[in-house]
């Protein structure tokens, strides 16, 4: 019996958008709003300081939310091939301890917690393929990965 063909589980296009242009676009919009607000009345140093602090806070939040996302996750049957920032790691599915979805993130993210940390750390987060219109129930891919990981742990 041959191994199943590898298929991508992650939405690489959406991941690139979240990591690259979205933070820049958010900063551009915030910057335009702040410039308009600061210079529409007599200039006060406190308002400039607050505006710069808001821009810095926005940069930190954007980076914190996007930096840990894997660029691509490929299903290889008994393993997942994970690519992130030039690092490629083969994660055995039996080493996945938990699969959960990132709550409050848009687009939705799946977070895999590993039994043993690898080169990418002890968690792997990615944006799964497809659009879900009712995100308040468990993601079908999360259920599938968790079930497969449990079966592999039982039989190996």
PDB file of C-alpha atoms in Angstrom:
ATOM      1  CA  UNK A   1       0.000   0.000   0.000  1.00  0.00           C
ATOM      2  CA  UNK A   2       1.481   3.341  -1.022  1.00  0.00           C
ATOM      3  CA  UNK A   3       1.658   6.401   1.188  1.00  0.00           C
ATOM      4  CA  UNK A   4      -0.999   9.072   0.611  1.00  0.00           C
ATOM      5  CA  UNK A   5      -0.023  12.036  -1.509  1.00  0.00           C
ATOM      6  CA  UNK A   6       1.112  14.996   0.557  1.00  0.00           C
ATOM      7  CA  UNK A   7      -1.422  17.805   0.743  1.00  0.00           C
ATOM      8  CA  UNK A   8      -1.217  21.291   2.147  1.00  0.00           C
ATOM      9  CA  UNK A   9      -3.261  21.921   5.288  1.00  0.00           C
ATOM     10  CA  UNK A  10      -2.413  25.597   5.607  1.00  0.00           C
ATOM     11  CA  UNK A  11      -3.614  28.595   3.663  1.00  0.00           C
ATOM     12  CA  UNK A  12      -0.251  29.923   2.451  1.00  0.00           C
ATOM     13  CA  UNK A  13      -1.805  32.924   0.681  1.00  0.00           C
ATOM     14  CA  UNK A  14      -3.641  34.140   3.799  1.00  0.00           C
ATOM     15  CA  UNK A  15      -0.543  33.541   5.938  1.00  0.00           C
ATOM     16  CA  UNK A  16       1.534  35.732   3.618  1.00  0.00           C
ATOM     17  CA  UNK A  17      -1.123  38.459   3.807  1.00  0.00           C
ATOM     18  CA  UNK A  18      -1.244  38.349   7.610  1.00  0.00           C
ATOM     19  CA  UNK A  19       2.555  38.381   7.941  1.00  0.00           C
ATOM     20  CA  UNK A  20       3.486  40.953   5.285  1.00  0.00           C
ATOM     21  CA  UNK A  21       1.018  43.583   3.951  1.00  0.00           C
ATOM     22  CA  UNK A  22      -1.651  43.620   6.699  1.00  0.00           C
ATOM     23  CA  UNK A  23       0.636  45.074   9.390  1.00  0.00           C
ATOM     24  CA  UNK A  24       1.849  47.746   6.971  1.00  0.00           C
ATOM     25  CA  UNK A  25      -1.668  48.622   5.871  1.00  0.00           C
ATOM     26  CA  UNK A  26      -2.840  48.840   9.476  1.00  0.00           C
ATOM     27  CA  UNK A  27       0.042  51.177  10.300  1.00  0.00           C
ATOM     28  CA  UNK A  28      -0.676  53.344   7.256  1.00  0.00           C
ATOM     29  CA  UNK A  29      -4.339  53.745   8.209  1.00  0.00           C
ATOM     30  CA  UNK A  30      -3.491  54.392  11.859  1.00  0.00           C
ATOM     31  CA  UNK A  31      -0.779  56.851  10.857  1.00  0.00           C
ATOM     32  CA  UNK A  32      -3.141  58.763   8.565  1.00  0.00           C
ATOM     33  CA  UNK A  33      -5.759  58.972  11.301  1.00  0.00           C
ATOM     34  CA  UNK A  34      -3.220  60.122  13.868  1.00  0.00           C
ATOM     35  CA  UNK A  35      -1.641  62.721  11.581  1.00  0.00           C
ATOM     36  CA  UNK A  36      -5.064  64.108  10.761  1.00  0.00           C
ATOM     37  CA  UNK A  37      -6.041  64.217  14.425  1.00  0.00           C
ATOM     38  CA  UNK A  38      -2.780  65.700  15.690  1.00  0.00           C
ATOM     39  CA  UNK A  39      -2.478  68.439  13.081  1.00  0.00           C
ATOM     40  CA  UNK A  40      -6.133  69.459  12.841  1.00  0.00           C
ATOM     41  CA  UNK A  41      -5.773  71.652  15.925  1.00  0.00           C
ATOM     42  CA  UNK A  42      -2.941  73.518  17.618  1.00  0.00           C
ATOM     43  CA  UNK A  43       0.003  71.164  18.065  1.00  0.00           C
ATOM     44  CA  UNK A  44       0.429  69.818  21.591  1.00  0.00           C
ATOM     45  CA  UNK A  45       3.447  67.688  22.539  1.00  0.00           C
ATOM     46  CA  UNK A  46       1.331  65.269  24.591  1.00  0.00           C
ATOM     47  CA  UNK A  47      -0.826  64.365  21.582  1.00  0.00           C
ATOM     48  CA  UNK A  48       2.264  63.648  19.451  1.00  0.00           C
ATOM     49  CA  UNK A  49       3.708  61.416  22.190  1.00  0.00           C
ATOM     50  CA  UNK A  50       0.414  59.525  22.522  1.00  0.00           C
ATOM     51  CA  UNK A  51       0.217  59.117  18.726  1.00  0.00           C
ATOM     52  CA  UNK A  52       3.751  57.697  18.553  1.00  0.00           C
ATOM     53  CA  UNK A  53       3.030  55.381  21.491  1.00  0.00           C
ATOM     54  CA  UNK A  54      -0.074  54.060  19.702  1.00  0.00           C
ATOM     55  CA  UNK A  55       1.898  53.376  16.534  1.00  0.00           C
ATOM     56  CA  UNK A  56       4.597  51.542  18.541  1.00  0.00           C
ATOM     57  CA  UNK A  57       1.959  49.499  20.389  1.00  0.00           C
ATOM     58  CA  UNK A  58       0.290  48.584  17.096  1.00  0.00           C
ATOM     59  CA  UNK A  59       3.609  47.388  15.656  1.00  0.00           C
ATOM     60  CA  UNK A  60       4.255  45.214  18.718  1.00  0.00           C
ATOM     61  CA  UNK A  61       0.768  43.668  18.648  1.00  0.00           C
ATOM     62  CA  UNK A  62       0.911  42.961  14.904  1.00  0.00           C
ATOM     63  CA  UNK A  63       4.305  41.276  15.199  1.00  0.00           C
ATOM     64  CA  UNK A  64       3.270  39.234  18.232  1.00  0.00           C
ATOM     65  CA  UNK A  65       0.154  37.940  16.478  1.00  0.00           C
ATOM     66  CA  UNK A  66       1.802  37.042  13.171  1.00  0.00           C
ATOM     67  CA  UNK A  67       5.400  36.056  13.893  1.00  0.00           C
ATOM     68  CA  UNK A  68       4.638  32.568  15.206  1.00  0.00           C
ATOM     69  CA  UNK A  69       2.522  31.518  12.209  1.00  0.00           C
ATOM     70  CA  UNK A  70       3.962  28.707  10.103  1.00  0.00           C
ATOM     71  CA  UNK A  71       4.301  29.624   6.432  1.00  0.00           C
ATOM     72  CA  UNK A  72       3.146  26.197   5.269  1.00  0.00           C
ATOM     73  CA  UNK A  73       1.986  22.914   6.806  1.00  0.00           C
ATOM     74  CA  UNK A  74       1.911  19.842   4.557  1.00  0.00           C
ATOM     75  CA  UNK A  75       0.213  16.595   5.567  1.00  0.00           C
ATOM     76  CA  UNK A  76       2.440  13.617   4.826  1.00  0.00           C
ATOM     77  CA  UNK A  77       0.277  10.949   6.428  1.00  0.00           C
ATOM     78  CA  UNK A  78       2.122  10.032   9.628  1.00  0.00           C
ATOM     79  CA  UNK A  79       3.937  13.364   9.772  1.00  0.00           C
ATOM     80  CA  UNK A  80       3.452  17.059   9.084  1.00  0.00           C
ATOM     81  CA  UNK A  81       6.067  18.983   7.144  1.00  0.00           C
ATOM     82  CA  UNK A  82       6.178  22.486   8.634  1.00  0.00           C
ATOM     83  CA  UNK A  83       7.932  25.439   6.985  1.00  0.00           C
ATOM     84  CA  UNK A  84       8.399  28.684   8.850  1.00  0.00           C
ATOM     85  CA  UNK A  85      10.822  31.536   8.159  1.00  0.00           C
ATOM     86  CA  UNK A  86      13.219  29.359   6.172  1.00  0.00           C
ATOM     87  CA  UNK A  87      13.184  26.468   8.661  1.00  0.00           C
ATOM     88  CA  UNK A  88      11.693  23.164   7.547  1.00  0.00           C
ATOM     89  CA  UNK A  89      10.831  20.556  10.152  1.00  0.00           C
ATOM     90  CA  UNK A  90       9.203  17.147   9.949  1.00  0.00           C
ATOM     91  CA  UNK A  91       6.828  16.742  12.901  1.00  0.00           C
ATOM     92  CA  UNK A  92       5.598  13.231  13.573  1.00  0.00           C
ATOM     93  CA  UNK A  93       1.849  13.281  14.099  1.00  0.00           C
ATOM     94  CA  UNK A  94       2.145  10.940  17.095  1.00  0.00           C
ATOM     95  CA  UNK A  95       4.196  13.687  18.817  1.00  0.00           C
ATOM     96  CA  UNK A  96       1.262  16.123  18.691  1.00  0.00           C
ATOM     97  CA  UNK A  97      -0.139  16.311  22.230  1.00  0.00           C
ATOM     98  CA  UNK A  98      -3.038  18.701  21.591  1.00  0.00           C
ATOM     99  CA  UNK A  99      -4.776  20.469  18.733  1.00  0.00           C
ATOM    100  CA  UNK A 100      -6.806  23.581  19.454  1.00  0.00           C
ATOM    101  CA  UNK A 101      -7.968  26.652  17.642  1.00  0.00           C
ATOM    102  CA  UNK A 102      -6.695  30.093  18.475  1.00  0.00           C
ATOM    103  CA  UNK A 103      -9.607  31.901  20.068  1.00  0.00           C
ATOM    104  CA  UNK A 104     -10.320  35.443  18.948  1.00  0.00           C
ATOM    105  CA  UNK A 105      -8.076  35.375  15.897  1.00  0.00           C
ATOM    106  CA  UNK A 106      -9.245  36.344  12.464  1.00  0.00           C
ATOM    107  CA  UNK A 107      -8.413  34.530  10.262  1.00  0.00           C
ATOM    108  CA  UNK A 108      -8.871  31.405  12.346  1.00  0.00           C
ATOM    109  CA  UNK A 109      -5.732  29.557  13.475  1.00  0.00           C
ATOM    110  CA  UNK A 110      -5.035  26.027  14.566  1.00  0.00           C
ATOM    111  CA  UNK A 111      -2.403  25.524  17.248  1.00  0.00           C
ATOM    112  CA  UNK A 112      -0.586  22.217  17.647  1.00  0.00           C
ATOM    113  CA  UNK A 113       1.117  21.554  20.979  1.00  0.00           C
ATOM    114  CA  UNK A 114       4.008  19.111  20.679  1.00  0.00           C
ATOM    115  CA  UNK A 115       5.149  16.532  23.238  1.00  0.00           C
ATOM    116  CA  UNK A 116       8.791  17.374  22.500  1.00  0.00           C
ATOM    117  CA  UNK A 117       9.881  20.786  21.261  1.00  0.00           C
ATOM    118  CA  UNK A 118      11.612  20.875  17.898  1.00  0.00           C
ATOM    119  CA  UNK A 119      13.482  23.576  16.019  1.00  0.00           C
ATOM    120  CA  UNK A 120      10.241  25.553  15.701  1.00  0.00           C
ATOM    121  CA  UNK A 121       9.433  25.315  19.415  1.00  0.00           C
ATOM    122  CA  UNK A 122       6.769  23.405  21.316  1.00  0.00           C
ATOM    123  CA  UNK A 123       3.780  24.895  19.472  1.00  0.00           C
ATOM    124  CA  UNK A 124       2.991  25.256  15.790  1.00  0.00           C
ATOM    125  CA  UNK A 125       0.275  27.666  14.677  1.00  0.00           C
ATOM    126  CA  UNK A 126      -1.101  27.949  11.159  1.00  0.00           C
ATOM    127  CA  UNK A 127      -4.085  29.280   9.235  1.00  0.00           C
ATOM    128  CA  UNK A 128      -6.027  26.287   7.877  1.00  0.00           C
ATOM    129  CA  UNK A 129      -7.388  26.162   4.345  1.00  0.00           C
ATOM    130  CA  UNK A 130     -10.978  27.096   3.662  1.00  0.00           C
ATOM    131  CA  UNK A 131     -13.431  29.577   5.093  1.00  0.00           C
ATOM    132  CA  UNK A 132     -15.724  28.615   7.948  1.00  0.00           C
ATOM    133  CA  UNK A 133     -18.929  30.562   8.362  1.00  0.00           C
ATOM    134  CA  UNK A 134     -19.667  29.247  11.855  1.00  0.00           C
ATOM    135  CA  UNK A 135     -16.438  29.394  13.854  1.00  0.00           C
ATOM    136  CA  UNK A 136     -18.032  28.576  17.226  1.00  0.00           C
ATOM    137  CA  UNK A 137     -17.689  24.826  16.829  1.00  0.00           C
ATOM    138  CA  UNK A 138     -14.553  22.736  16.611  1.00  0.00           C
ATOM    139  CA  UNK A 139     -12.679  22.996  13.337  1.00  0.00           C
ATOM    140  CA  UNK A 140     -12.994  19.715  11.377  1.00  0.00           C
ATOM    141  CA  UNK A 141      -9.254  19.688  10.661  1.00  0.00           C
ATOM    142  CA  UNK A 142      -8.505  19.995  14.393  1.00  0.00           C
ATOM    143  CA  UNK A 143     -10.703  16.976  15.075  1.00  0.00           C
ATOM    144  CA  UNK A 144      -9.093  14.988  12.246  1.00  0.00           C
ATOM    145  CA  UNK A 145      -5.508  15.761  13.319  1.00  0.00           C
ATOM    146  CA  UNK A 146      -6.229  15.015  16.990  1.00  0.00           C
ATOM    147  CA  UNK A 147      -7.903  11.689  16.105  1.00  0.00           C
ATOM    148  CA  UNK A 148      -5.068  10.644  13.787  1.00  0.00           C
ATOM    149  CA  UNK A 149      -2.442  11.583  16.408  1.00  0.00           C
ATOM    150  CA  UNK A 150      -4.235   9.501  19.055  1.00  0.00           C
ATOM    151  CA  UNK A 151      -4.500   6.508  16.723  1.00  0.00           C
ATOM    152  CA  UNK A 152      -0.816   6.727  15.815  1.00  0.00           C
ATOM    153  CA  UNK A 153       0.169   6.864  19.503  1.00  0.00           C
ATOM    154  CA  UNK A 154      -1.926   3.753  20.194  1.00  0.00           C
ATOM    155  CA  UNK A 155      -0.531   1.723  17.289  1.00  0.00           C
ATOM    156  CA  UNK A 156       3.166   2.651  17.391  1.00  0.00           C
TER     157      UNK A 156
END
